[in-house]
mmCIF file of C-alpha atoms in Angstrom:
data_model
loop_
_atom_site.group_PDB
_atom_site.id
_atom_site.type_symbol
_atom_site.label_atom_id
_atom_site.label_comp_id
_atom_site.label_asym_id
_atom_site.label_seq_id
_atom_site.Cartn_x
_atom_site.Cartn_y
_atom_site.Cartn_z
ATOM 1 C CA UNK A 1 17.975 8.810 -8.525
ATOM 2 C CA UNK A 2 19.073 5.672 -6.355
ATOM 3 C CA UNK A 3 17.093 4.624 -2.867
ATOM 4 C CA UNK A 4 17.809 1.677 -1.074
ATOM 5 C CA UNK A 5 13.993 0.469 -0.727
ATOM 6 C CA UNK A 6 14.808 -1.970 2.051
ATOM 7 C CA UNK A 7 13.795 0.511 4.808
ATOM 8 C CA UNK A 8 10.159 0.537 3.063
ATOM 9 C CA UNK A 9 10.224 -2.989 2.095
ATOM 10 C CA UNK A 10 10.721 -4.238 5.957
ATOM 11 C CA UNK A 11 8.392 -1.970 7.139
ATOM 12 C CA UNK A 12 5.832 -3.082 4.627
ATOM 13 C CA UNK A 13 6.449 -6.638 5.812
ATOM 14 C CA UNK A 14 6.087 -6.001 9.509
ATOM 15 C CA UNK A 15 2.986 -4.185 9.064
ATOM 16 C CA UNK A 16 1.572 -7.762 6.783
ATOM 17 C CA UNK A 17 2.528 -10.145 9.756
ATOM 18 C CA UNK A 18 0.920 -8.076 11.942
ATOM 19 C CA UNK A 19 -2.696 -8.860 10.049
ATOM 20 C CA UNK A 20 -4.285 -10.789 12.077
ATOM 21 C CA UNK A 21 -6.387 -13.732 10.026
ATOM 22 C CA UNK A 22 -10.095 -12.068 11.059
ATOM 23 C CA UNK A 23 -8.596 -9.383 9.024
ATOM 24 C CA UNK A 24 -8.299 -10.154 5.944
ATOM 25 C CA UNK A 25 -12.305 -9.575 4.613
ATOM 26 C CA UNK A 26 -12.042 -6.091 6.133
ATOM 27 C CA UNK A 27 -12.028 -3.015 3.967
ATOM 28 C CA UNK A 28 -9.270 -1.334 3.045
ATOM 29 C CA UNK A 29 -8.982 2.649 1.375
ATOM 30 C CA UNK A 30 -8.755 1.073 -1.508
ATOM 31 C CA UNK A 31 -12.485 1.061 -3.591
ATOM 32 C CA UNK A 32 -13.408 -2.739 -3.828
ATOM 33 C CA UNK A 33 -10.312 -4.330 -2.185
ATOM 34 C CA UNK A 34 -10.788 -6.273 0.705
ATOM 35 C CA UNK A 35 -7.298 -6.245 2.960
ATOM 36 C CA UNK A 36 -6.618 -9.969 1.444
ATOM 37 C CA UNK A 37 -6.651 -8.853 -1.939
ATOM 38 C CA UNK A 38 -4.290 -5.330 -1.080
ATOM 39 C CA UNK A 39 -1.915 -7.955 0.871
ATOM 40 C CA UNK A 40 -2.332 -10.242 -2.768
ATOM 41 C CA UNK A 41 -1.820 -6.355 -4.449
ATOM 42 C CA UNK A 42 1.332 -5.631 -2.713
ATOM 43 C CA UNK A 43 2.989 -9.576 -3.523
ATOM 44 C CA UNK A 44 2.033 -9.079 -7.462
ATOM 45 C CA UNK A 45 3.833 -5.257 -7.502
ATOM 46 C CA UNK A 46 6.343 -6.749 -5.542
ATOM 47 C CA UNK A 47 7.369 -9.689 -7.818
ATOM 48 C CA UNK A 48 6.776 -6.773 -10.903
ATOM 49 C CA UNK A 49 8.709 -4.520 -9.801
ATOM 50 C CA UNK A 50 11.717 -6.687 -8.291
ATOM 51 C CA UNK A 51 11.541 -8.071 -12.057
ATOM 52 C CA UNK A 52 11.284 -4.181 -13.722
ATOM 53 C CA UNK A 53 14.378 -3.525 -11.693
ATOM 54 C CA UNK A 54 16.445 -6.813 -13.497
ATOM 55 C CA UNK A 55 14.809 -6.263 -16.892
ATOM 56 C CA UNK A 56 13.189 -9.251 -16.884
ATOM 57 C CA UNK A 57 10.783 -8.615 -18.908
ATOM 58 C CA UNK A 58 7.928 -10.860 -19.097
ATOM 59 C CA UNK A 59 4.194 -12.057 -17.774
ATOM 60 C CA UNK A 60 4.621 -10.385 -14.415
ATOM 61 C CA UNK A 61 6.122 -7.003 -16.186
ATOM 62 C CA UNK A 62 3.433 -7.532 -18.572
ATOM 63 C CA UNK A 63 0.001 -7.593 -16.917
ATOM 64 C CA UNK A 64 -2.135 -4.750 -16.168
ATOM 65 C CA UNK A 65 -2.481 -4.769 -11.700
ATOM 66 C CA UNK A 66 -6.341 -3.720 -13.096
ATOM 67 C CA UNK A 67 -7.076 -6.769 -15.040
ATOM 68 C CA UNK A 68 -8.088 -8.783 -12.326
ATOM 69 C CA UNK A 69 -8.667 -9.067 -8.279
ATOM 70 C CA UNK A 70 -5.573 -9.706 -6.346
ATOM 71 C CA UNK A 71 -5.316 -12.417 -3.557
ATOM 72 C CA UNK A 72 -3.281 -14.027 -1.519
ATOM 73 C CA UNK A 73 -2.573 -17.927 -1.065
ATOM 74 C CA UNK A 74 -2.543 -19.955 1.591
ATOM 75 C CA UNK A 75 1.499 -19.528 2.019
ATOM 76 C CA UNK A 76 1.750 -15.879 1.938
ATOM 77 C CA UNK A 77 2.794 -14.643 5.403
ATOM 78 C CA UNK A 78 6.419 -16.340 4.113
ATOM 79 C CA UNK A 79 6.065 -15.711 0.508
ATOM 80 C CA UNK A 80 5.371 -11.692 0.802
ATOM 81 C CA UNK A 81 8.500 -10.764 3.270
ATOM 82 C CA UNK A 82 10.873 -12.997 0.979
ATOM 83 C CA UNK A 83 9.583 -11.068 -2.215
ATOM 84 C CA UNK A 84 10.032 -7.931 -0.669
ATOM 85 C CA UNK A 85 13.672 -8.829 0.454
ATOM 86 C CA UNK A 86 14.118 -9.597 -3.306
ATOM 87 C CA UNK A 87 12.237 -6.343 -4.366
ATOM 88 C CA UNK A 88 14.727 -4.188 -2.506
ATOM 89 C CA UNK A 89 17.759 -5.886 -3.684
ATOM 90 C CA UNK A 90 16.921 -6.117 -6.788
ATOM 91 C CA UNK A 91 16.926 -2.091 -6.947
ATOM 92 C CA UNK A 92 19.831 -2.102 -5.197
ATOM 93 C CA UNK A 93 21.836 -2.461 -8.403
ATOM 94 C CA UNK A 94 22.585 0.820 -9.739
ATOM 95 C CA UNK A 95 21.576 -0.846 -13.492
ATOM 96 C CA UNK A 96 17.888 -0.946 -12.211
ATOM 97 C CA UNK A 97 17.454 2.546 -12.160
ATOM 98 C CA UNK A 98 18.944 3.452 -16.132
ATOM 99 C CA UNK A 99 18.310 2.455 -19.302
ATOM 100 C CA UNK A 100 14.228 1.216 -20.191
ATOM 101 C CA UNK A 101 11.994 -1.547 -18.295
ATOM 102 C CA UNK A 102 8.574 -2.354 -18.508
ATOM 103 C CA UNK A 103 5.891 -2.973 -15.039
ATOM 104 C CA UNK A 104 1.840 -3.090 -15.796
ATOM 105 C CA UNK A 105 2.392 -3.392 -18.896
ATOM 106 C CA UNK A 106 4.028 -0.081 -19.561
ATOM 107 C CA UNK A 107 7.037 0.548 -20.540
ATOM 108 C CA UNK A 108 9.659 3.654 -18.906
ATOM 109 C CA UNK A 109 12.645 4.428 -18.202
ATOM 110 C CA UNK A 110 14.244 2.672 -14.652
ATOM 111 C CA UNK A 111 14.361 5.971 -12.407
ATOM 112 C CA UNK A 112 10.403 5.737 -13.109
ATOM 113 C CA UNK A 113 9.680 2.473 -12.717
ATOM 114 C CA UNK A 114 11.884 2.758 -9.096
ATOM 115 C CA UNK A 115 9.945 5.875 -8.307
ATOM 116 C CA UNK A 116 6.599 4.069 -8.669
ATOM 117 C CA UNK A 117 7.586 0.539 -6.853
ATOM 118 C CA UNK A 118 8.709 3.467 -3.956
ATOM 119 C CA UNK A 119 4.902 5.358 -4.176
ATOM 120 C CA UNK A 120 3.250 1.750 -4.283
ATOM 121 C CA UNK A 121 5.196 0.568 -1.424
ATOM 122 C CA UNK A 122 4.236 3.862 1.223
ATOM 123 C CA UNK A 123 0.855 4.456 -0.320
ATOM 124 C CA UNK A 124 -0.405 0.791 -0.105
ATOM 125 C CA UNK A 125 1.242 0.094 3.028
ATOM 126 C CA UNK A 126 -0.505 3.210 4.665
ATOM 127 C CA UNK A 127 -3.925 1.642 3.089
ATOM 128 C CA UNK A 128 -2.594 -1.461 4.899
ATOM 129 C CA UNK A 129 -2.480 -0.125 8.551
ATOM 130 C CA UNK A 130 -5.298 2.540 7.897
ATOM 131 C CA UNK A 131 -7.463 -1.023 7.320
ATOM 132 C CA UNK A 132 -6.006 -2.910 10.438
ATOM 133 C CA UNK A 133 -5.395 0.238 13.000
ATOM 134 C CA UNK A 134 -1.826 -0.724 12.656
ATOM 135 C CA UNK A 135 0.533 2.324 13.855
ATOM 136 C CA UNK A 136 3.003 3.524 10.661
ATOM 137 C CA UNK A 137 6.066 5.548 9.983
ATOM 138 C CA UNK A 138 7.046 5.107 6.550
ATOM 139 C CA UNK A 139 11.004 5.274 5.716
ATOM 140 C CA UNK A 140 11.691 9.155 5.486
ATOM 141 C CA UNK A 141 13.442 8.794 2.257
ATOM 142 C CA UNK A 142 10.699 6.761 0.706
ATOM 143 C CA UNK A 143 8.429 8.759 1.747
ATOM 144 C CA UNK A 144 9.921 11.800 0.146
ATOM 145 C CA UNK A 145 10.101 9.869 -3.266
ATOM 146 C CA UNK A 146 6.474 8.621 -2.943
ATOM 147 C CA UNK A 147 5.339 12.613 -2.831
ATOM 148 C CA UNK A 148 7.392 14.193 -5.344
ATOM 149 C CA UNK A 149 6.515 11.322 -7.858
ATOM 150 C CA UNK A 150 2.570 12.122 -6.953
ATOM 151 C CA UNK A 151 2.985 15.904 -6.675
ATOM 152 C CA UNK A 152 4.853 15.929 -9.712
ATOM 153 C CA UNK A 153 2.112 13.524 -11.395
ATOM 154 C CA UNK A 154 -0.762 15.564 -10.495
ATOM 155 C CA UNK A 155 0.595 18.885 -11.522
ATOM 156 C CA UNK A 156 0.892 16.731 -14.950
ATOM 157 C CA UNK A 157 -2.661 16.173 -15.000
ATOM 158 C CA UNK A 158 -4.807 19.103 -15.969
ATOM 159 C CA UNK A 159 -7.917 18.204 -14.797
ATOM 160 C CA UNK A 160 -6.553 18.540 -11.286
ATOM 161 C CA UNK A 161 -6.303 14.733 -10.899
ATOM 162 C CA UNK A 162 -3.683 12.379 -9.771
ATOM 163 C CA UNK A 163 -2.781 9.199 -11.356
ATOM 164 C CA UNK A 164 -4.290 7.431 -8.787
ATOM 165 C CA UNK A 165 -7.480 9.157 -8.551
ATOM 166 C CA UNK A 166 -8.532 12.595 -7.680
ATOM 167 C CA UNK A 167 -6.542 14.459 -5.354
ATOM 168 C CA UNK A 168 -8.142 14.900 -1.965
ATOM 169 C CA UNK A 169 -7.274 18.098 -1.057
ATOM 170 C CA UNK A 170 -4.881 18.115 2.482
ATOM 171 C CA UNK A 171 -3.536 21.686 4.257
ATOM 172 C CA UNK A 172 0.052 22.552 2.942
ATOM 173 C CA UNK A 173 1.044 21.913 6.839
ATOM 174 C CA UNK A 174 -0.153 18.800 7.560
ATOM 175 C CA UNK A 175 2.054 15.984 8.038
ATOM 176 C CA UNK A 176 3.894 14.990 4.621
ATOM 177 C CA UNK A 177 2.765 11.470 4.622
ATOM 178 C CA UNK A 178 -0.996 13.130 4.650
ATOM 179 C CA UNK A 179 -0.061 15.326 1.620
ATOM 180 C CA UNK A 180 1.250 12.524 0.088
ATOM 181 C CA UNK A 181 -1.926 10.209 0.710
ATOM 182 C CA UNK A 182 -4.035 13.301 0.001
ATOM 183 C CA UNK A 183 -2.020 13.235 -3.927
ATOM 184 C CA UNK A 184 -2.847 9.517 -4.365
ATOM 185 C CA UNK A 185 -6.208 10.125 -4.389
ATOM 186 C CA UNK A 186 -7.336 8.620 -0.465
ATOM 187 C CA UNK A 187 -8.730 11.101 2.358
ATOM 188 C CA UNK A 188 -6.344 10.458 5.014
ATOM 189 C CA UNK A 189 -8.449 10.784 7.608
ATOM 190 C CA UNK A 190 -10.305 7.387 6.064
ATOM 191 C CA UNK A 191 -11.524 5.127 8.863
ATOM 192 C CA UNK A 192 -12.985 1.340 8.116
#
């Protein structure tokens, strides 16, 4: 599998400078994460996934995203859309996807590690508009990676779960991007 994730990427970046500063305390779909610490979520996975992707392999392949609160710094409208830009051309290189690399602390193989930066970058920036009333249309492609990694994740799980939390049941018509949020464990019809 190969997917140019700068389609995702930019969108994910448009959607952050759109947040406007009164924001950033505001709730997000995500239990316990204010929309400064997704925004502090989504520059962390960026940095460890745009270093999964080169295999280089160290603190910010190592840590778990759980071990601590994210947040942002004071420089991070210009700091997030420059690590995306490296995220998505880091994957670019058809060496990111083969062979072993390592992100949370986990190690598996580079078609896994690309499929998960992919799910992290629709899921969270749906969470990301959901919290700010921003409209989104996440990259078709990406989108269709982000679901088949979750569907094939919770059909995996036998409890019924996902590997995000427990799937929230969503009609097998409704809009893809619902199914898919549905899989990662969020109601999509979540309001703040």
């Amino acid at each position: 599998m190969s997917l140019d994730l700068g389609p995702q990427t930019r969108t994910v970046a448009r959607l952050a400078q759109a947040v406007r500063d009164e924001q950033l305390a505001d709730p997000t779909p995500c239990p316990d994460l204010a929309v400064r610490n997704l925004l502090g979520h989504l520059l962390g996975l960026s940095v460890a996934f745009r270093d999964a992707a080169r295999k280089d392999l160290g603190p910010t392949t190592d840590t778990d995203p759980a071990s601590a609160v994210p947040d942002i710094g004071p420089g991070w409208r210009e700091e997030l859309p420059k690590v995306l830009d490296e995220l998505a051309e880091a994957w670019r290189d058809p060496a990111a996807w083969t062979g072993m690399t390592r992100a949370g602390g986990v190690d598996l193989p580079g078609e896994i590690a690309g499929a998960v930066a992919v799910d992290e970058l629709v899921v969270h920036a749906w969470d990301l508009a959901r919290a700010t009333g921003l409209p989104y249309e996440p990259d078709p492609a990406a989108l269709q990676v982000s679901y088949d990694f979750l569907l094939a994740s919770a059909k995996e799980d036998d409890q019924g779960g996902g590997i995000f939390g427990p799937v929230v049941p969503v009609p097998d018509g409704a809009p893809l991007l619902d199914r898919a949020v549905g899989l990662s464990g969020r109601d999509p019809e979540w309001r703040p």
